[in-house]
XYZ file of C-alpha atoms in Angstrom:
395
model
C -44.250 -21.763 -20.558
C -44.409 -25.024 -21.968
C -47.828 -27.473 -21.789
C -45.948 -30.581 -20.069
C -44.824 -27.553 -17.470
C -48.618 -27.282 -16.113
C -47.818 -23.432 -14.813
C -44.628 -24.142 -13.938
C -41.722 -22.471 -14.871
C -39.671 -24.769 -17.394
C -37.691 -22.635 -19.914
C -34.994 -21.492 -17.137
C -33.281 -24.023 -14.965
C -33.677 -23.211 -11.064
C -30.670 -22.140 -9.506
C -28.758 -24.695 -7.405
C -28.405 -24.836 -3.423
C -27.963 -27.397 -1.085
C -30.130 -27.024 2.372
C -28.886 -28.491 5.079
C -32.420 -28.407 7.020
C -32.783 -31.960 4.586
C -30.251 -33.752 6.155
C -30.727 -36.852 8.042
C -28.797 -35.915 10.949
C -30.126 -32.598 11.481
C -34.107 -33.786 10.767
C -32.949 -36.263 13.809
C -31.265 -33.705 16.041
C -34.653 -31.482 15.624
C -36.734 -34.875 16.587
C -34.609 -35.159 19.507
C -34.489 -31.587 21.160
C -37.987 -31.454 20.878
C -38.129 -34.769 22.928
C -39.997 -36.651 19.977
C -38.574 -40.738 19.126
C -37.241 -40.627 15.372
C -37.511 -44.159 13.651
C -34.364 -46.594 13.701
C -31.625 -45.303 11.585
C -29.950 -47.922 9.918
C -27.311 -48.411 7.277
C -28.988 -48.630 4.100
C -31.700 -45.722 5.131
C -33.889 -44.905 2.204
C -33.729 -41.269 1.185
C -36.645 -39.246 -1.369
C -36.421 -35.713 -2.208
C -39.136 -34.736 -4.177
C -38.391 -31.591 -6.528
C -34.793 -31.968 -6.245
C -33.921 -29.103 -9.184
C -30.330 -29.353 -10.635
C -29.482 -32.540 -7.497
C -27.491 -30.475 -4.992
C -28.940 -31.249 -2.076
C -29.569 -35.079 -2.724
C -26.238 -35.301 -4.278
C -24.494 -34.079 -1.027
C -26.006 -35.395 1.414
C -25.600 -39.186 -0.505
C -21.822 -38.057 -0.829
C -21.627 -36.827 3.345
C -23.875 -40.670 3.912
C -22.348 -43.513 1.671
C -24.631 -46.050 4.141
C -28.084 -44.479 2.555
C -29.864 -44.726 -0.404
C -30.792 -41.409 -1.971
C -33.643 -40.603 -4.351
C -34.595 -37.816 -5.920
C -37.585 -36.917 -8.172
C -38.035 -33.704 -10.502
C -40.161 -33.745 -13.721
C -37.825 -31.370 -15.490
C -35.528 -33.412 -18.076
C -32.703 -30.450 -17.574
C -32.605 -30.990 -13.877
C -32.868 -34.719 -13.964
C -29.987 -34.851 -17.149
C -27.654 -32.481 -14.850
C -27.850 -34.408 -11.739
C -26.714 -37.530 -13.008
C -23.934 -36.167 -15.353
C -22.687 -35.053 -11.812
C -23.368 -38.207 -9.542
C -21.240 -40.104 -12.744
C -18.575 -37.592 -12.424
C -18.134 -37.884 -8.441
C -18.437 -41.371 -8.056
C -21.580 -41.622 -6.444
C -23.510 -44.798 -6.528
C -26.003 -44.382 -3.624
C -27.750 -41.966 -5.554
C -30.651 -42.152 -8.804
C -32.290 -39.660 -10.010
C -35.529 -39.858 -11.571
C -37.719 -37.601 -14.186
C -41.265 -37.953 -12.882
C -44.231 -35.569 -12.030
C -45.798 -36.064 -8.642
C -49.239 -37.960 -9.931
C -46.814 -40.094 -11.473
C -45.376 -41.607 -8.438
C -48.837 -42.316 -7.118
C -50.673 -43.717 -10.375
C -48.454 -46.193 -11.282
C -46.618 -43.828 -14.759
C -43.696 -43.678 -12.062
C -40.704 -45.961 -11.188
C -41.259 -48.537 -8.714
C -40.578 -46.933 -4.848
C -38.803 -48.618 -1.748
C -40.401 -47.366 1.749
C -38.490 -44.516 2.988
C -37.079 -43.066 6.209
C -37.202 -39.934 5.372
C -39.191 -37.672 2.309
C -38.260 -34.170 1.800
C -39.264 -30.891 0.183
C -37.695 -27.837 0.006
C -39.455 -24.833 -2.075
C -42.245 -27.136 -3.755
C -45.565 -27.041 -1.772
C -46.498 -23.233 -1.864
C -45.948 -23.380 -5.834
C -47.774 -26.793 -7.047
C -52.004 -26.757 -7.210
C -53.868 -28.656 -5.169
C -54.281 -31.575 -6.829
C -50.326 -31.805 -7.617
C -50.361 -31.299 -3.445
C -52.577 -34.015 -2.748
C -50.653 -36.540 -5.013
C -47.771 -35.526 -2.960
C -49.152 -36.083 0.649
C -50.528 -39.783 -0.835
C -47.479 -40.403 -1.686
C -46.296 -39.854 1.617
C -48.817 -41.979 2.868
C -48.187 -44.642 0.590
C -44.239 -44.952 0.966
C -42.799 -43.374 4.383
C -42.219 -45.971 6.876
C -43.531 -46.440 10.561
C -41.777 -43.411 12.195
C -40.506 -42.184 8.912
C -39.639 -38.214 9.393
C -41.413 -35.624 6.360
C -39.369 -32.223 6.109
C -41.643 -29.953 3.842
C -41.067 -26.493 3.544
C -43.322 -23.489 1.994
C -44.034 -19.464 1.712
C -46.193 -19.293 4.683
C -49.133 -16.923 5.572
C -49.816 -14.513 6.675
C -46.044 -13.250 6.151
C -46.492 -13.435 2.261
C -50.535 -11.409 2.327
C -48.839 -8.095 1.560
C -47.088 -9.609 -1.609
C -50.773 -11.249 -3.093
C -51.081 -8.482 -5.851
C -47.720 -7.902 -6.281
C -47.084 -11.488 -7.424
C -50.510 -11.342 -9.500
C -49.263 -8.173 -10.731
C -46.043 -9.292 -12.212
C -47.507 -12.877 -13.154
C -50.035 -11.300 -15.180
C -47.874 -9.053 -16.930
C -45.563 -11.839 -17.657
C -48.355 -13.604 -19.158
C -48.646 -11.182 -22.150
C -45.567 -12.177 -24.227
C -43.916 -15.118 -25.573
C -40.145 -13.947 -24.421
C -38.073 -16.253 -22.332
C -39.383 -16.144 -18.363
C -36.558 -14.372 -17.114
C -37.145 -11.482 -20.246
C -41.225 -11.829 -19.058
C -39.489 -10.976 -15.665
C -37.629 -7.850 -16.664
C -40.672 -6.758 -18.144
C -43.093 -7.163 -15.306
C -40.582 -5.311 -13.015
C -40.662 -2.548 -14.848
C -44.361 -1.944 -14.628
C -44.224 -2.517 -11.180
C -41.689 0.284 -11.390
C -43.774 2.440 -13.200
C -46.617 1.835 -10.816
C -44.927 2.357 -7.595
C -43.692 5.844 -9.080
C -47.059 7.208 -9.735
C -48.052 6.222 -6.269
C -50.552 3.031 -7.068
C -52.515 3.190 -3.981
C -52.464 -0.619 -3.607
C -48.802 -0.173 -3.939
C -48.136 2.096 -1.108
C -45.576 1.389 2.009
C -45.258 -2.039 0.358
C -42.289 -3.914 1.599
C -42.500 -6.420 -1.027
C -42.149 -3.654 -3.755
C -39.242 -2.124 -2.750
C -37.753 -5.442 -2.006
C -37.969 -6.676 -5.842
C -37.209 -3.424 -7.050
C -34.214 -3.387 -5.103
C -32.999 -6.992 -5.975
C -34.135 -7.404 -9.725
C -32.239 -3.902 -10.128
C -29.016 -5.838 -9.389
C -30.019 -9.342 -11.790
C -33.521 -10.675 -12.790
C -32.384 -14.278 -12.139
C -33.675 -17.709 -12.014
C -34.767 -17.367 -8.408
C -37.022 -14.417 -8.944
C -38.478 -16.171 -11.901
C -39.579 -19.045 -10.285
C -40.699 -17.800 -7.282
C -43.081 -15.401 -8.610
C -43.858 -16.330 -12.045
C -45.072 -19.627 -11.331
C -49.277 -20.655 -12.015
C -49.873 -22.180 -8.458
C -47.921 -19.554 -6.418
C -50.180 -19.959 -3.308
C -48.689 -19.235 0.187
C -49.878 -21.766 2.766
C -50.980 -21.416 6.520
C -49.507 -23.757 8.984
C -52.740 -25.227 9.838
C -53.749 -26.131 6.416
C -50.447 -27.900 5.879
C -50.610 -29.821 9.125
C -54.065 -31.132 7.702
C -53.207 -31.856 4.503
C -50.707 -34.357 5.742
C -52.983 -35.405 8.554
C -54.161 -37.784 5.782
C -50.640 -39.401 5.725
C -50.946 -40.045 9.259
C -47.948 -37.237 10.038
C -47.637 -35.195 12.869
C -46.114 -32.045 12.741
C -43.415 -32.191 15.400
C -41.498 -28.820 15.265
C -39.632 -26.573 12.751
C -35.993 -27.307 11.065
C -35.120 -24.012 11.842
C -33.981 -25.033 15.373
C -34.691 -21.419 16.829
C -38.079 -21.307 15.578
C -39.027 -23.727 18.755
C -38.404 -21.655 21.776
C -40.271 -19.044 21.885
C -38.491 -17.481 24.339
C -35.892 -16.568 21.951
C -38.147 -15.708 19.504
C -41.137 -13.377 21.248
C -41.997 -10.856 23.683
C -43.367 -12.277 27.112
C -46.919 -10.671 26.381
C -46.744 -12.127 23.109
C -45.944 -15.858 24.497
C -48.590 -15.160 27.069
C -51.103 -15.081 24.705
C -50.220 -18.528 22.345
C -49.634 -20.442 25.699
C -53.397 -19.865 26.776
C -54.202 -21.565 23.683
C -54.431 -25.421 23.860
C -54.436 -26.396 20.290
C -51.344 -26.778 18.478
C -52.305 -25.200 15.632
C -53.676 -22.293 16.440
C -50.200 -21.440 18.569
C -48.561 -22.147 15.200
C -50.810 -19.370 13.628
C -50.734 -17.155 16.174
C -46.958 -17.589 16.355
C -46.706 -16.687 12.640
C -48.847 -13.780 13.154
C -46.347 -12.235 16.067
C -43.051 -12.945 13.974
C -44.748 -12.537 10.324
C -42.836 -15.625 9.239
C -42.986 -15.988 5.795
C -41.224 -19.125 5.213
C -41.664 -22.406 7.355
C -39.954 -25.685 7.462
C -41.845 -28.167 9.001
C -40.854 -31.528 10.151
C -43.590 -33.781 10.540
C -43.340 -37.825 11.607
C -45.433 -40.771 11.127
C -46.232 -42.467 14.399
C -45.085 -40.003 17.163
C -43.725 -40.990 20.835
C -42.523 -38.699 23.388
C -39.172 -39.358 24.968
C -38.879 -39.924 28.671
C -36.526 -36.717 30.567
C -33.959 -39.607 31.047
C -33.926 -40.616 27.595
C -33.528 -37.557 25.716
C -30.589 -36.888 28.226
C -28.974 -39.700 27.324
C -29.345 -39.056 23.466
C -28.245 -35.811 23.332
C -25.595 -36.552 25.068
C -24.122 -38.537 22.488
C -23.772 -35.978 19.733
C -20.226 -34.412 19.114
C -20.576 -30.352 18.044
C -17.548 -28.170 16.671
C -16.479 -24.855 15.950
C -16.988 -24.039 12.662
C -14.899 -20.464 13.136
C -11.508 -20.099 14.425
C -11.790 -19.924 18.527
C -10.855 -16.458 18.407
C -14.011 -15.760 15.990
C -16.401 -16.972 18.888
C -18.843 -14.663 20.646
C -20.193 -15.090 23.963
C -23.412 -14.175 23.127
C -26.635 -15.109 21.030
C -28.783 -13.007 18.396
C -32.029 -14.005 18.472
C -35.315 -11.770 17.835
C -36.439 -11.344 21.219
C -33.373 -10.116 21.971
C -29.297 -10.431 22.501
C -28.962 -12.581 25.666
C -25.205 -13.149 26.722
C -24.162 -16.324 28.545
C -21.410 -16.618 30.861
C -18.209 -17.686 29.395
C -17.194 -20.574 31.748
C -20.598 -22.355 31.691
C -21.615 -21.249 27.671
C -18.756 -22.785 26.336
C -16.946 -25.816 27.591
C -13.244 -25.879 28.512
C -12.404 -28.852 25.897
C -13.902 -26.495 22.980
C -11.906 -23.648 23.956
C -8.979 -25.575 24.173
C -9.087 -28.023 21.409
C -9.847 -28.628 17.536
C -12.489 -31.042 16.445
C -16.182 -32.332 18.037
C -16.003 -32.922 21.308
C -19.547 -34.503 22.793
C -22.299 -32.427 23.839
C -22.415 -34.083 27.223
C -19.265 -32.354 27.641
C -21.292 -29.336 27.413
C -23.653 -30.524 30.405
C -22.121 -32.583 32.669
C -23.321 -32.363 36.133
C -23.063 -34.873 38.652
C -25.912 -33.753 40.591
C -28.488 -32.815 37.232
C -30.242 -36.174 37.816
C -32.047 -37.172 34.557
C -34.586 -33.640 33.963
C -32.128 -31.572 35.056
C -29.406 -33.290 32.905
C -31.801 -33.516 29.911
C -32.701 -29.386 30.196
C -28.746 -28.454 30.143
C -28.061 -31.251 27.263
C -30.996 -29.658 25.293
C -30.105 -26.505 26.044
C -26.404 -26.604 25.250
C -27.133 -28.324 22.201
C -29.566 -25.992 20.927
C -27.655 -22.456 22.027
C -24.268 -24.024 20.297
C -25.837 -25.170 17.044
C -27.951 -22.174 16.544
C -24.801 -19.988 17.138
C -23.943 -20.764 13.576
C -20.368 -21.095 15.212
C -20.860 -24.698 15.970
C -22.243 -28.134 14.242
């Protein structure tokens, strides 16, 4: 690894993806449903991913919203020099990209910064030290705006404990040699390999060992590199997060993963029986991620929280559109969810105009009741909305 790297992985680009758990609209929707006030959105909106890789994700979602600004910050040169050979190619002009570390953008080495709307994160906090972390969350502090939304996401404990030594394992292997990561990689595997076939007691019934095995078998890629060959590879709990950017003056409102919110799609009723006698937020979180052993969050936090009124959140959701994003014949009536498969019935799951028409239709179209009144109309907007989206047959 190179010195300017600092532990992290610099000799093999990171793979490109776009994530649509960043986007503006869908940070906004998971404000809403949870009954939370997101800041004004405005043309001319002021974007910052931090860690962008290769651009992907900034790069789309500036081409899908020509009224923002987008910026994105990674401190590898590759990354930075790819992104904006692509934003020339497409077009784009709502969209810079910028090579800077993190302490940079807080001790004045880094480009001059607008307030933002929004800051985002995807794949960066569980891999950076702590004081990389900290210049992160006072950067947060420094540059969101008055009920600016934070989307941070991060290998979360206590989902990743049973892969501690196996990442050491194959980090410290790595170490010894001077090959190219992904060669370091290849090399590590196989003495995990080696180890699990001799029946390494610390190795035993080891879900995470199998799992690489299985995968690296197949291609030792970029993604395996940089997950687990990285210096600061250090899975966070929720609750250490939360006060981390309690310094910022966030909130943590709810997860981008829209399912992750109701429980009752994701638990057991003895399980939810024993988070809802708990009163503080984050100790539900942990005890949540103890019942489901999540091992990867996405948290949206917000600076300067307010609770919707019933009638207001009604009225909201009730203004987005949602599609089909498979042909109507593709459609199931029913949901997949941990706790369970429930089935809803097909004249009140679906409405008419979706089943007999192409493009959005609103989402009050989904809930319209004349006798709801404004709870009763805000439970089947948030409802509908919620059950449709998380389908992954609608948008």
């Amino acid at each position: 690894m190179s010195e300017w790297g600092g532990g992290y992985v610099t000799d093999l680009e990171y793979g490109s993806g776009f994530y649509k758990e960043q986007a503006p609209g869908h940070l906004r929707l998971a404000c809403q449903l949870l009954g939370v006030e997101p800041g004004p959105i405005e043309p001319g909106f002021t974007y910052c991913e931090l860690g962008c890789g290769d651009g992907t994700t900034s790069l789309v979602l500036a081409a899908a919203n020509p009224e923002g600004r987008f910026i994105a910050v990674d401190f590898n040169p590759a990354h930075i020099m790819h992104a904006r050979e692509v934003a020339r190619a497409s077009g784009l002009t709502n969209v810079e990209f910028h090579e800077c570390g993190f302490e940079e953008l807080v001790d004045g080495r880094g480009p001059p910064m607008p307030a933002f709307d929004f800051i985002t994160l995807h794949g960066v906090y569980s891999w950076v030290g702590p004081a990389v972390r900290a210049s992160i969350v006072q950067f947060m502090g420094k540059t969101l705006k008055p009920g600016g939304i934070v989307y941070v996401s991060y290998n979360a404990m206590p989902g990743w404990a049973e892969c501690l030594p196996v990442q050491r394992l194959l980090y410290d292997v790595a170490e010894h040699g001077r090959e190219r990561s992904d060669l370091k990689m290849r090399r590590a595997v196989a003495v995990l390999a080696r180890l699990r076939d001799v029946e390494a007691a610390a190795l035993k019934d080891n879900y995470f060992v199998e799992d690489i095995l299985k995968r690296t078998s197949v291609n030792a890629n970029a993604y395996f590199v940089h997950e687990y060959l990285n210096a600061s590879w250090q899975p966070q709990y929720h609750a250490d997060v939360a006060n981390d950017l309690a310094a910022a003056k966030l909130s943590y409102i709810g997860s981008a993963d829209l399912l992750s919110n109701y429980v009752e799609f994701m638990l057991s009723p003895a399980q939810r029986e024993i988070i809802e006698q708990s009163r503080s937020p984050q100790l539900r979180e942990t005890l949540f991620d103890i019942c489901v052993n999540r091992r990867f969050r996405q948290d949206i936090f917000i600076r300067g929280r307010r609770s919707m009124s019933p009638a207001r959140q009604a009225a909201v959701l009730k203004r987005h559109a949602v599609t089909l994003t498979v042909p109507r014949s593709e459609f199931r009536y029913k949901l997949r969810v941990p706790a369970g498969e429930p089935r809803f019935p097909r004249r009140r799951s679906v409405p008419s105009p979706m089943r007999s028409r192409s493009g959005p239709i609103p989402s009050a179209s989904c809930s319209n009741s004349s006798r709801a009144g404004p709870i009763g109309g805000c439970r089947l907007a948030r409802s509908s909305s919620r059950c449709l989206v998380r389908s992954r047959r609608c948008s």
